mmCIF file of C-alpha atoms in Angstrom:
data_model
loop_
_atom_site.group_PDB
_atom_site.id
_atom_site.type_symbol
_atom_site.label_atom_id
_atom_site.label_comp_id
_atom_site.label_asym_id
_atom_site.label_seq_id
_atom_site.Cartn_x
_atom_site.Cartn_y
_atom_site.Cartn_z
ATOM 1 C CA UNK A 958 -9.135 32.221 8.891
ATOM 2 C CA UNK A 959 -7.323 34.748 6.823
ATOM 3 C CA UNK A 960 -4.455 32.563 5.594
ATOM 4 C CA UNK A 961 -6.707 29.985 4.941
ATOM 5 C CA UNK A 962 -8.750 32.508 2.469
ATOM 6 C CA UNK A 963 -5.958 34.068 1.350
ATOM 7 C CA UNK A 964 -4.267 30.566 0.311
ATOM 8 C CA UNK A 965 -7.676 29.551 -1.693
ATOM 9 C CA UNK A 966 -7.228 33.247 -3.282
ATOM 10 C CA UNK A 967 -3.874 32.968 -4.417
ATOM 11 C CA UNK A 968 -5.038 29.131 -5.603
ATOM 12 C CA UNK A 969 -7.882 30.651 -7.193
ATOM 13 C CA UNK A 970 -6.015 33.813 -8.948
ATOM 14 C CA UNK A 971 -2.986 31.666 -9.846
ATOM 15 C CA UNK A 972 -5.293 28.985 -11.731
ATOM 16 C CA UNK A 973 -7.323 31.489 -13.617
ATOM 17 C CA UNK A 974 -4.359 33.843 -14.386
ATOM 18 C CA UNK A 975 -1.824 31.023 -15.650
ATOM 19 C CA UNK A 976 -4.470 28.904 -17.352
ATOM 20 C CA UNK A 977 -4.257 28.236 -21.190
ATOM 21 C CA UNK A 978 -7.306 27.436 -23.038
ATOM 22 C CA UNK A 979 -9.048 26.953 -26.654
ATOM 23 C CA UNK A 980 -12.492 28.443 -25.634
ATOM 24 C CA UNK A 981 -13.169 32.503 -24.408
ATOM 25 C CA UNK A 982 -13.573 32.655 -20.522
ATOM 26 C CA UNK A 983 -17.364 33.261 -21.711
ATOM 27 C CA UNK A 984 -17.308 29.609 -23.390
ATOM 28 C CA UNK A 985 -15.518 28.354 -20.983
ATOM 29 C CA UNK A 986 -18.447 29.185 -18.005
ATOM 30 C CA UNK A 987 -21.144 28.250 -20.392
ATOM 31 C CA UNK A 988 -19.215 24.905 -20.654
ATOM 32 C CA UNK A 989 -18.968 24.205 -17.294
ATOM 33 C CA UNK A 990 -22.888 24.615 -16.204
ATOM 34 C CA UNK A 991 -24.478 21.629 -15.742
ATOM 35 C CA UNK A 992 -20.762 19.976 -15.039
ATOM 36 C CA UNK A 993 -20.692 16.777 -13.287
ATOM 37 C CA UNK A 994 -17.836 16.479 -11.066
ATOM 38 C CA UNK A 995 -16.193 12.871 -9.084
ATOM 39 C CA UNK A 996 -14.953 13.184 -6.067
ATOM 40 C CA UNK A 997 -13.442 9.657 -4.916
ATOM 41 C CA UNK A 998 -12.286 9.222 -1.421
ATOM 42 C CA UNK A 999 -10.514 6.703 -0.012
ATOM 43 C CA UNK A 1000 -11.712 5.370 3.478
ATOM 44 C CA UNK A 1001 -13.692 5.498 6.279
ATOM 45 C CA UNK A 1002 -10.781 4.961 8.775
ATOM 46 C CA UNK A 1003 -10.368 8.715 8.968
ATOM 47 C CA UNK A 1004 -13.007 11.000 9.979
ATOM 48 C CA UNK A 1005 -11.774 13.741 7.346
ATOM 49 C CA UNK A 1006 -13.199 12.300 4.581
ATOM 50 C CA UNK A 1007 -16.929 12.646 5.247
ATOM 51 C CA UNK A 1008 -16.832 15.531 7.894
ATOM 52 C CA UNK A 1009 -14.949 17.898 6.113
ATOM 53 C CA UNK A 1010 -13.060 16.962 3.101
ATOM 54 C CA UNK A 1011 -16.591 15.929 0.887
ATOM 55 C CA UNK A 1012 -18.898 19.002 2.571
ATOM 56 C CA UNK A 1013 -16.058 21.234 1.888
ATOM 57 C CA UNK A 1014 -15.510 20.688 -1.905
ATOM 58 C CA UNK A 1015 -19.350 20.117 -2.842
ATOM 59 C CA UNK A 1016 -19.865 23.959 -0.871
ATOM 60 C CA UNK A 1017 -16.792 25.189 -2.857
ATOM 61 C CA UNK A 1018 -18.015 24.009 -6.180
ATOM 62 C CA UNK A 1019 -21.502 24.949 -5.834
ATOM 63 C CA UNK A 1020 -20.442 28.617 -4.776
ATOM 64 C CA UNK A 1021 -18.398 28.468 -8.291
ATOM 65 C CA UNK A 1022 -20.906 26.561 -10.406
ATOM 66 C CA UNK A 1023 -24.372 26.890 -8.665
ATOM 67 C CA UNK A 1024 -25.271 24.056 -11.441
ATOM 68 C CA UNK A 1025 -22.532 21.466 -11.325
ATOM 69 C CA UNK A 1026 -23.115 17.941 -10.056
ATOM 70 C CA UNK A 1027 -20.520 16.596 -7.226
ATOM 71 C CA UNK A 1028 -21.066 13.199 -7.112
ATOM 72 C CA UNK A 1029 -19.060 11.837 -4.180
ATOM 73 C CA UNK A 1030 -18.059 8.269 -3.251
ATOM 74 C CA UNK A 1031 -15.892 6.670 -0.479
ATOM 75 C CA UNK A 1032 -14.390 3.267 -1.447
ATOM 76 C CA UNK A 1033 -14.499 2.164 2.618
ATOM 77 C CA UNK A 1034 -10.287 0.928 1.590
ATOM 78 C CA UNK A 1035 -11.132 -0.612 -1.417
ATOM 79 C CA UNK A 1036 -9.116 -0.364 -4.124
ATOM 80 C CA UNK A 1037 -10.891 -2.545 -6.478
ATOM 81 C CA UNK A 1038 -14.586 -0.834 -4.695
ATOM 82 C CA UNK A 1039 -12.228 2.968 -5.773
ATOM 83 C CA UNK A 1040 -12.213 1.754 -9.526
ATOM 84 C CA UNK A 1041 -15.532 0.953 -9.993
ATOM 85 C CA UNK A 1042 -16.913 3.853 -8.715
ATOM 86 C CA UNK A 1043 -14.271 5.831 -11.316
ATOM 87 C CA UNK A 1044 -15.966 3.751 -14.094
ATOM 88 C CA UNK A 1045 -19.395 4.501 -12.944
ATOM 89 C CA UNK A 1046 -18.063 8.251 -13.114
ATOM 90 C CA UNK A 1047 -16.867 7.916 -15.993
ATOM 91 C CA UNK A 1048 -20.306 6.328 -17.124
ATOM 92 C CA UNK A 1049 -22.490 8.686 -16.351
ATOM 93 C CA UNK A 1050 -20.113 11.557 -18.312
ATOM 94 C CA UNK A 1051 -17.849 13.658 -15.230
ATOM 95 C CA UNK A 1052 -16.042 16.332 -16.936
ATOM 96 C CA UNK A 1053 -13.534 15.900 -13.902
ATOM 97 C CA UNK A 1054 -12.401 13.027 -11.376
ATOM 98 C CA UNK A 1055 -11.169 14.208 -7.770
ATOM 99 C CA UNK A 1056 -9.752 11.226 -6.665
ATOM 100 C CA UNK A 1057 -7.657 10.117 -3.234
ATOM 101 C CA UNK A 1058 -6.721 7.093 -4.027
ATOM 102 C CA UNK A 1059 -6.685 3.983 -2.051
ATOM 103 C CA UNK A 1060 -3.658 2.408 -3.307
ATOM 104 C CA UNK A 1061 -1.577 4.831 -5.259
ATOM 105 C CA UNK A 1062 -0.084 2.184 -8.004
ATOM 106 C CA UNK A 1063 -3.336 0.424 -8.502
ATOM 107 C CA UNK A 1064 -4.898 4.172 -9.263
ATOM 108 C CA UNK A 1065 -2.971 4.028 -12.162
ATOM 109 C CA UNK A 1066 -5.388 2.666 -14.326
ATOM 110 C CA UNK A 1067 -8.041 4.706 -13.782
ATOM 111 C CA UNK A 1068 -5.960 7.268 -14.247
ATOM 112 C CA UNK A 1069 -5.311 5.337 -17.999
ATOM 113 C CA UNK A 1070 -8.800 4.950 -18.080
ATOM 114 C CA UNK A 1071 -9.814 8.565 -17.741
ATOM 115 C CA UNK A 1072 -7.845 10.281 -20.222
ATOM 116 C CA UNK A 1073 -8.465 7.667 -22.429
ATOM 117 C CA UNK A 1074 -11.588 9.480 -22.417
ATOM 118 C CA UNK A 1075 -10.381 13.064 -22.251
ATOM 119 C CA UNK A 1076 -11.048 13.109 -18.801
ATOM 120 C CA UNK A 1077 -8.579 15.417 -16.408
ATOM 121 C CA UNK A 1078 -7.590 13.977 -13.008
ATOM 122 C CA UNK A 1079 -7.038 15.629 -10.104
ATOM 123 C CA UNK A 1080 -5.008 13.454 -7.533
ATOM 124 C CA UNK A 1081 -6.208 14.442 -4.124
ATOM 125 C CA UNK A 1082 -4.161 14.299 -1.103
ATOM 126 C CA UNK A 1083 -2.416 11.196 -2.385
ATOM 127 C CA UNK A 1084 0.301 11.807 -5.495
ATOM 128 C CA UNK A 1085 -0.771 9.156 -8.031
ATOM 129 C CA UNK A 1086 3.589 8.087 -9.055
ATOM 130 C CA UNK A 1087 3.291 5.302 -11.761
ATOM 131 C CA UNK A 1088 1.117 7.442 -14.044
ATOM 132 C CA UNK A 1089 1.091 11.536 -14.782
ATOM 133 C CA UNK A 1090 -2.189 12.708 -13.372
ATOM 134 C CA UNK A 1091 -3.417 15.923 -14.832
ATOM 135 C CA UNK A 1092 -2.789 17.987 -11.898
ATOM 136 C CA UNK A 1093 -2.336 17.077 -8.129
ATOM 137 C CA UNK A 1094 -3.436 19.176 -4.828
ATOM 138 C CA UNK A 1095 -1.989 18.198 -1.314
ATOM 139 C CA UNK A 1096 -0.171 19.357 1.581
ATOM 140 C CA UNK A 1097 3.669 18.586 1.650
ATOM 141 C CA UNK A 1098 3.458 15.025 3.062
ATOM 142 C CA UNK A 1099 6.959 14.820 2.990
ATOM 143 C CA UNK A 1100 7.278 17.938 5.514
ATOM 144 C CA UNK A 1101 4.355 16.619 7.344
ATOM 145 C CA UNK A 1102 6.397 13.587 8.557
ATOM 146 C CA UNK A 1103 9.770 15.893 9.092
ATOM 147 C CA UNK A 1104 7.906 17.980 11.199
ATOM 148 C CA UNK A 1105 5.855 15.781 13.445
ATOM 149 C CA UNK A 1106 9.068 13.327 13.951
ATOM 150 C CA UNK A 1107 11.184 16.215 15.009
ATOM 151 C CA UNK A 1108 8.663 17.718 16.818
ATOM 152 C CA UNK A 1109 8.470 14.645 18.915
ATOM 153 C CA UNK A 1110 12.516 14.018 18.775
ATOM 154 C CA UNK A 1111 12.458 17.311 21.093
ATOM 155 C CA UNK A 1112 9.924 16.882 23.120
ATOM 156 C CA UNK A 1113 11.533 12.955 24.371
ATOM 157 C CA UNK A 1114 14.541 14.741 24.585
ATOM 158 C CA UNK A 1115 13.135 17.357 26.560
ATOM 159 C CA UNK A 1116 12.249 14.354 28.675
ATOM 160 C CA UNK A 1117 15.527 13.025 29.478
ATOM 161 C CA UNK A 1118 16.102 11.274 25.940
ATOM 162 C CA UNK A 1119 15.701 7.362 27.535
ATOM 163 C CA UNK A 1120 14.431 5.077 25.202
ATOM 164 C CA UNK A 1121 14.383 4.542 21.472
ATOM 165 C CA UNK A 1122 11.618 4.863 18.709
ATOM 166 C CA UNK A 1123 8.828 3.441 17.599
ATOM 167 C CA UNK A 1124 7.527 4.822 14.070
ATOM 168 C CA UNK A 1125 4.092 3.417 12.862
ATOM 169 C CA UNK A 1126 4.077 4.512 9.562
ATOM 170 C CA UNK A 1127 0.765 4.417 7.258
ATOM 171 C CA UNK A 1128 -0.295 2.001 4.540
ATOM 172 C CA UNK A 1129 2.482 0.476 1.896
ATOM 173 C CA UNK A 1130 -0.097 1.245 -0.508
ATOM 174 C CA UNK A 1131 -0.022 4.626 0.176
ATOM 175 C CA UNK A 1132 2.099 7.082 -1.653
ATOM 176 C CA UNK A 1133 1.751 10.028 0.290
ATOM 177 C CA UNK A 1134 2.386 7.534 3.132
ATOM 178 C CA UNK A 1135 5.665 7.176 1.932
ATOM 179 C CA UNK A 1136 6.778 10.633 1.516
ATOM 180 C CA UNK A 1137 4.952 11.030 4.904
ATOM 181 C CA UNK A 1138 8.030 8.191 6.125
ATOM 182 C CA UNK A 1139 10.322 9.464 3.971
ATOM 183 C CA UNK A 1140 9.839 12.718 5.887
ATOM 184 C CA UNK A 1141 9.654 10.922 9.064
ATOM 185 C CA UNK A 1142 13.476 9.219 8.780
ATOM 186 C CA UNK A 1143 14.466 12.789 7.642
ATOM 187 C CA UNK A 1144 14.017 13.481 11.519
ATOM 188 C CA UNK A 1145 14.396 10.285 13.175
ATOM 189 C CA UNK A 1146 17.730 8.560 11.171
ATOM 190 C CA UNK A 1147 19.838 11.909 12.525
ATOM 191 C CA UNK A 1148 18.250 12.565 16.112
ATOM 192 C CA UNK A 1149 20.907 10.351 17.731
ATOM 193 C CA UNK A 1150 17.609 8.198 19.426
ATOM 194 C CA UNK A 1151 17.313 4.689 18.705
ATOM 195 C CA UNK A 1152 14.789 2.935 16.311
ATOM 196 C CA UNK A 1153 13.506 0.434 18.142
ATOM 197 C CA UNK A 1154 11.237 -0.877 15.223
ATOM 198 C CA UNK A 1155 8.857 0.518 12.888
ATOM 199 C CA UNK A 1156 5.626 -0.487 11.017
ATOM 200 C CA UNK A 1157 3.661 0.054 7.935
ATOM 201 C CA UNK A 1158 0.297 0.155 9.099
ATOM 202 C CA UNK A 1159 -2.167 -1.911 6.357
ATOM 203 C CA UNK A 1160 -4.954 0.430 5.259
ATOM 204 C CA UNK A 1161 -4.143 3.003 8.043
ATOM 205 C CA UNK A 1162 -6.045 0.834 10.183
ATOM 206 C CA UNK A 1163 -6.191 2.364 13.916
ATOM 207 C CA UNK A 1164 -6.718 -1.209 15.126
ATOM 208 C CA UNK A 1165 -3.603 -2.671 13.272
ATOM 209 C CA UNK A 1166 -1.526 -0.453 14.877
ATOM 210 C CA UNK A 1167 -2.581 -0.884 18.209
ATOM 211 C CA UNK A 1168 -2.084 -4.695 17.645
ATOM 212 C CA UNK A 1169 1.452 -3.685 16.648
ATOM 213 C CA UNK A 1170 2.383 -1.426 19.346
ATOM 214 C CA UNK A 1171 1.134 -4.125 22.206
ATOM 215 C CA UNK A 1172 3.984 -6.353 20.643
ATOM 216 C CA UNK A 1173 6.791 -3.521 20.895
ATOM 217 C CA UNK A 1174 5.756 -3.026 24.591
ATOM 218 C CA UNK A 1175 6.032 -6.535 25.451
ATOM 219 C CA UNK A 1176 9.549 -6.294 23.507
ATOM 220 C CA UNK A 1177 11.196 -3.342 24.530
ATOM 221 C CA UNK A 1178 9.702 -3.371 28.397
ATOM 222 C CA UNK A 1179 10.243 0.297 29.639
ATOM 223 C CA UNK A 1180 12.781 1.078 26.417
ATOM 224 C CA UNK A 1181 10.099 2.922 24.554
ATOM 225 C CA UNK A 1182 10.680 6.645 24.859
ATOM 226 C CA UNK A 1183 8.812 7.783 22.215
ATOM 227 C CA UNK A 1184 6.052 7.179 19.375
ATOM 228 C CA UNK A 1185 6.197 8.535 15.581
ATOM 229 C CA UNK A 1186 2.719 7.946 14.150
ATOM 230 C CA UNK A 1187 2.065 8.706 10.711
ATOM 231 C CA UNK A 1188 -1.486 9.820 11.884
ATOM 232 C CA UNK A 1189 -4.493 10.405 14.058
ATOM 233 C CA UNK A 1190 -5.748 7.072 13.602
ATOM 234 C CA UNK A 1191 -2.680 5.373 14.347
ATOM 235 C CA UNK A 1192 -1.345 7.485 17.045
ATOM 236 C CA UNK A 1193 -4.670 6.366 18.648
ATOM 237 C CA UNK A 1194 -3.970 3.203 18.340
ATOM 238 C CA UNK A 1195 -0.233 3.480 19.776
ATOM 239 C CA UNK A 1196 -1.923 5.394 22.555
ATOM 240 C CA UNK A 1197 -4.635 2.464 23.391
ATOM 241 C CA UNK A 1198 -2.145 -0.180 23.464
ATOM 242 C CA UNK A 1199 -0.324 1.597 26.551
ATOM 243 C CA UNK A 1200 -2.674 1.842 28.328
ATOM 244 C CA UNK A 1201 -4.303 -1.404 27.464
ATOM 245 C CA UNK A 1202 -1.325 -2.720 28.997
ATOM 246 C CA UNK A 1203 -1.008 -0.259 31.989
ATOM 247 C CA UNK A 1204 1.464 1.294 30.946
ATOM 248 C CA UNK A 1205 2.693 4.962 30.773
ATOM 249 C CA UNK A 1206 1.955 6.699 27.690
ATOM 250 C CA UNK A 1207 4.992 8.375 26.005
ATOM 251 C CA UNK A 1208 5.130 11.430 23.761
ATOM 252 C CA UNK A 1209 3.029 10.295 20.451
ATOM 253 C CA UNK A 1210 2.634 12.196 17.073
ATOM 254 C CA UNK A 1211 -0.246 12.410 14.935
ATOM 255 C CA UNK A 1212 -1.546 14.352 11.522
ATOM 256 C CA UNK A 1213 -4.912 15.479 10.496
ATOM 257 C CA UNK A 1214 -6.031 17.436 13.877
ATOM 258 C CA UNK A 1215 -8.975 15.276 13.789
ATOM 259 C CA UNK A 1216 -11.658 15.596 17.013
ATOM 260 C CA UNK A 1217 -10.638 13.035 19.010
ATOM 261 C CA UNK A 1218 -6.825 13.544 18.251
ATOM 262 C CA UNK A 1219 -7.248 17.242 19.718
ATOM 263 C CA UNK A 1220 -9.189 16.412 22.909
ATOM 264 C CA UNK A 1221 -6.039 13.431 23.515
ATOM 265 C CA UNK A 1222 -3.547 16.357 23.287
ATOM 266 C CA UNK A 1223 -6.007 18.710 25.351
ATOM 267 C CA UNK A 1224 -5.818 15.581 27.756
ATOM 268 C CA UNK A 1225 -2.136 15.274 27.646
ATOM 269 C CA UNK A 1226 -2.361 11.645 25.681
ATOM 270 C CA UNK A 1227 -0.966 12.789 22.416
ATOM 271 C CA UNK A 1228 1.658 14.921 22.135
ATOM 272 C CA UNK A 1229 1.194 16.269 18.499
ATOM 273 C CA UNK A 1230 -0.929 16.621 15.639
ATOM 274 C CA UNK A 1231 -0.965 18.872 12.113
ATOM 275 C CA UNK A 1232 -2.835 21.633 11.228
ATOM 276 C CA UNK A 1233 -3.631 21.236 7.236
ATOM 277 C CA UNK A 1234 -6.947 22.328 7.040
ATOM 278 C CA UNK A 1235 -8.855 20.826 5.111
ATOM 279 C CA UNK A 1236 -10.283 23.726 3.766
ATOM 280 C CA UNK A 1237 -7.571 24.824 1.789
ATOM 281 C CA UNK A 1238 -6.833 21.601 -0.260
ATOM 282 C CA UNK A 1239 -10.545 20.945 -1.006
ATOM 283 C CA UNK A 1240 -11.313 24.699 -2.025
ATOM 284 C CA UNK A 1241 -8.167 24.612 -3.878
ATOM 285 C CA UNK A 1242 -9.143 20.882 -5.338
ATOM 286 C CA UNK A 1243 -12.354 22.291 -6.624
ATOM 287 C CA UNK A 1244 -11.106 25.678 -7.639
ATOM 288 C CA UNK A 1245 -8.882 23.541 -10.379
ATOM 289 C CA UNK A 1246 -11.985 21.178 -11.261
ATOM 290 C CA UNK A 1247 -13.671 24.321 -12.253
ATOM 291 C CA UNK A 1248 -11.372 25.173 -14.328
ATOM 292 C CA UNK A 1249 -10.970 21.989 -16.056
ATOM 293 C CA UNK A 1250 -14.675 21.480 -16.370
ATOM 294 C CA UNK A 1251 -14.295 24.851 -18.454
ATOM 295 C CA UNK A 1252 -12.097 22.981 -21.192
ATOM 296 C CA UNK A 1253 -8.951 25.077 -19.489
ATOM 297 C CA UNK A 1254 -5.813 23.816 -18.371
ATOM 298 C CA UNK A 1255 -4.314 25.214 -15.120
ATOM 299 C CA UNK A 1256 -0.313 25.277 -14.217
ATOM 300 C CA UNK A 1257 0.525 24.208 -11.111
ATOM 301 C CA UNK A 1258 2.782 26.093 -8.740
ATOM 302 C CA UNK A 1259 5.394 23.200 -8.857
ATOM 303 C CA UNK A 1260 5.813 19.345 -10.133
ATOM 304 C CA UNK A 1261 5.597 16.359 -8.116
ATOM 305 C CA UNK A 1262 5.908 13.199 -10.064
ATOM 306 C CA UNK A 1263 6.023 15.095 -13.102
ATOM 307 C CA UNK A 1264 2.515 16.644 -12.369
ATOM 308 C CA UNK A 1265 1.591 20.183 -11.876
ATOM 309 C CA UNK A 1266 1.166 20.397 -8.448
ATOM 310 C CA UNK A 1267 0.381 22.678 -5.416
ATOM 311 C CA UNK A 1268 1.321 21.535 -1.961
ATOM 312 C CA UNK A 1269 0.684 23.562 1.064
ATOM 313 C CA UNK A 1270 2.663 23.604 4.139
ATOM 314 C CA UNK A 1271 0.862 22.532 7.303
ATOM 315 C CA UNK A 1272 1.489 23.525 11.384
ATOM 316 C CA UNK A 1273 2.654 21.088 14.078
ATOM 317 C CA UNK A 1274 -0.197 21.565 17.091
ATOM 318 C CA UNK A 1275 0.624 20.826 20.998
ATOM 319 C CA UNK A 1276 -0.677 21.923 23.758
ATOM 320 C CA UNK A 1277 1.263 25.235 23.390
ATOM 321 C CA UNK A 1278 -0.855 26.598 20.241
ATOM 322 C CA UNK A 1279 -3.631 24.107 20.164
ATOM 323 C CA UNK A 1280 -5.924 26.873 20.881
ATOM 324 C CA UNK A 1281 -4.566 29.637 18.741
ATOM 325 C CA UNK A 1282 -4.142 27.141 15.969
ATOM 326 C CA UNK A 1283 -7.617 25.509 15.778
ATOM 327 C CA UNK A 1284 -10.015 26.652 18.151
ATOM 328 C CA UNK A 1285 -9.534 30.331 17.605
ATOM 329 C CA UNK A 1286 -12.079 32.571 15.604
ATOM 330 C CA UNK A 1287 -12.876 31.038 12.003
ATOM 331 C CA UNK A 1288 -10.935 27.891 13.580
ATOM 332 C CA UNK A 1289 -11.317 23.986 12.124
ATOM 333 C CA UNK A 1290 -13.276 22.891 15.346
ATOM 334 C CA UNK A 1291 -15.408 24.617 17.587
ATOM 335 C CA UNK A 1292 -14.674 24.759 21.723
ATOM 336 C CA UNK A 1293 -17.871 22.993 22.421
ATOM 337 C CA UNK A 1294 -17.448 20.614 20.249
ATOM 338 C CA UNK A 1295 -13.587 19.823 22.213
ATOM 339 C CA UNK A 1296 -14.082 21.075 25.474
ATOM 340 C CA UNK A 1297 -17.027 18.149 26.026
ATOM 341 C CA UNK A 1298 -17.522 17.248 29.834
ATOM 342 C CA UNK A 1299 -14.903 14.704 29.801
ATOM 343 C CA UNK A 1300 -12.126 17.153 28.473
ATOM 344 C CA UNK A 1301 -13.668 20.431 30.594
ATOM 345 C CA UNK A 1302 -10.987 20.303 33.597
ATOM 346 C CA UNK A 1303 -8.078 19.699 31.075
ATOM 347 C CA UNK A 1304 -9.794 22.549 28.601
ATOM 348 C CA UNK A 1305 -9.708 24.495 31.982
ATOM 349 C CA UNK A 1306 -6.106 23.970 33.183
ATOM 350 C CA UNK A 1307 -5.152 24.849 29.641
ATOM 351 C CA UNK A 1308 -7.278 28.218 29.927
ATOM 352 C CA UNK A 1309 -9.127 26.891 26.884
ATOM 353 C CA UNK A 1310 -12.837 28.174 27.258
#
């Protein structure tokens, strides 16, 4: 729990230290009170959004402006849904969008839209390429997909190195998706393993991979060694088309370290997952809203896509540091919550109490 404060702190000291603004700090607080703040997520697919990601930033922002207003929508994967909730934002007078956009070229607009009305955005999670958002906060989704790929790489090496690849790679709509595969070939293209095939899963849709996967098993009968999934979600649904088809599971990557994604590794289904808590980027995230509800202007630590940026670098969980990593003290999930009856003799064998 102490990195993850000390990353906010450094987030918070760096944002107030290296902001510029036309108002006195005094001004700037008196400006912000009463601040209503958008904060625009993308799906329902993943957990995240409403378990941690929205709780997260509304108890961040209210701890920094008792008196703002978070007013939080999830566009349930639509993109067209995403932009009308930005103009009802934008209606009812936000002096800041948060926004994790559904499809990343199609957010351009209301990027447009927004500073049309001297709005700031903050692109969440997602980069926002085909227009300059005011400032963007994220893990680095490029090193998420180096790490769990060569993570994995080892590990079906470790296992004799039979079989090729699969990669199921998230939605083409998705730019952090495709740093996430950019990150993932980074790995893959020089392991000396075969890619069998590979998918762009539409919408991150758990069920879409699974349909996928259940065609590359029929394919490549007892030639799969080895599953890169982009995520949780659709490393699940790799996972439930092998054994849909009765059929031994091989090492599968994931991202997000959501519930069910922990107890499969606990279980010995999954092989990997990331650590990014959430924490961090939606602290962080409202730490900079704060500031630009204030009428200041915070520099980023570095510049993706020509936006001031700050990406954090996340930890590849397996069974090895599972526990240390999330279910120690001030941990992203609790042991009761893992270690449920189902998972107790694998929590056990894993000396996970």
């Amino acid at each position: 729990m102490k990195r993850v404060t000390f990353a906010v702190a450094v987030a918070l000291a760096a944002a107030t230290a290296c902001s510029s603004t036309t108002t006195s700090a005094g001004q700037g607080e008196s400006a912000a009170q009463g601040a209503k703040i958008a904060f625009l997520m993308p799906d329902i697919a993943s957990t995240r959004y409403e378990l941690y990601d929205a709780p997260l930033f509304k108890a961040k922002m209210k701890e920094l402006c008792p008196t703002c207003e978070v007013l939080y929508q999830n566009a349930g994967a639509d993109a067209a849904k995403q932009q009308q909730q930005a103009n009802s934002a934008l209606a009812q007078g936000v002096k800041a969008i948060v926004i994790d956009p559904v499809d990343s070229a199609a957010a351009a607009t209301i990027v447009q839209s927004a500073q049309a009305q001297k709005v700031p955005i903050i692109a969440y999670d997602r980069p926002i390429p085909a227009a300059k958002a005011d400032y963007y906060v994220s893990f680095d989704n490029e090193k998420i997909g180096s790490l769990i790929a060569q993570s994995l790489v080892e590990e079906v090496k470790k296992k004799g190195g039979d079989g090729g690849l699969l990669v199921v790679n998230g939605s083409p709509t998705d730019a952090a998706a495709q740093l996430i595969k950019k990150g993932i070939h980074s790995a893959v293209d020089s392991s000396g393993l075969k890619l069998l095939a590979e998918y762009d899963t539409p919408g991150w849709q758990p069920n879409k991979a699974q349909e996928w996967v259940s065609g590359q098993i029929a394919q490549f009968p007892g030639k799969i060694g080895g599953v890169v999934a982009a995520n949780d979600g659709t490393g699940g649904g790799a996972i439930a088309a092998f054994k849909a088809a009765d059929t031994p599971v091989p090492p599968v990557s994931g991202n997000d370290a959501e519930l069910a994604a922990v107890q499969r590794i606990i279980n010995g289904d999954q092989y990997n997952t990331i650590s990014k808590p959430i924490k961090i980027v939606a602290e962080a995230a409202a730490v900079v809203a704060n500031e630009f509800a204030q009428g200041k202007k915070p520099a980023g630590k570095t510049t993706l896509f020509d936006t001031p940026s700050e990406l954090f670098t996340p930890t590849v969980v397996t069974q090895e540091n599972v526990a240390k990593e999330l279910l120690g003290p001030g941990g992203a999930l609790k042991v009761s919550e893992v270690c449920t009856p189902d998972y107790k003799a694998a929590c056990d064998k894993l000396g996970i109490k």
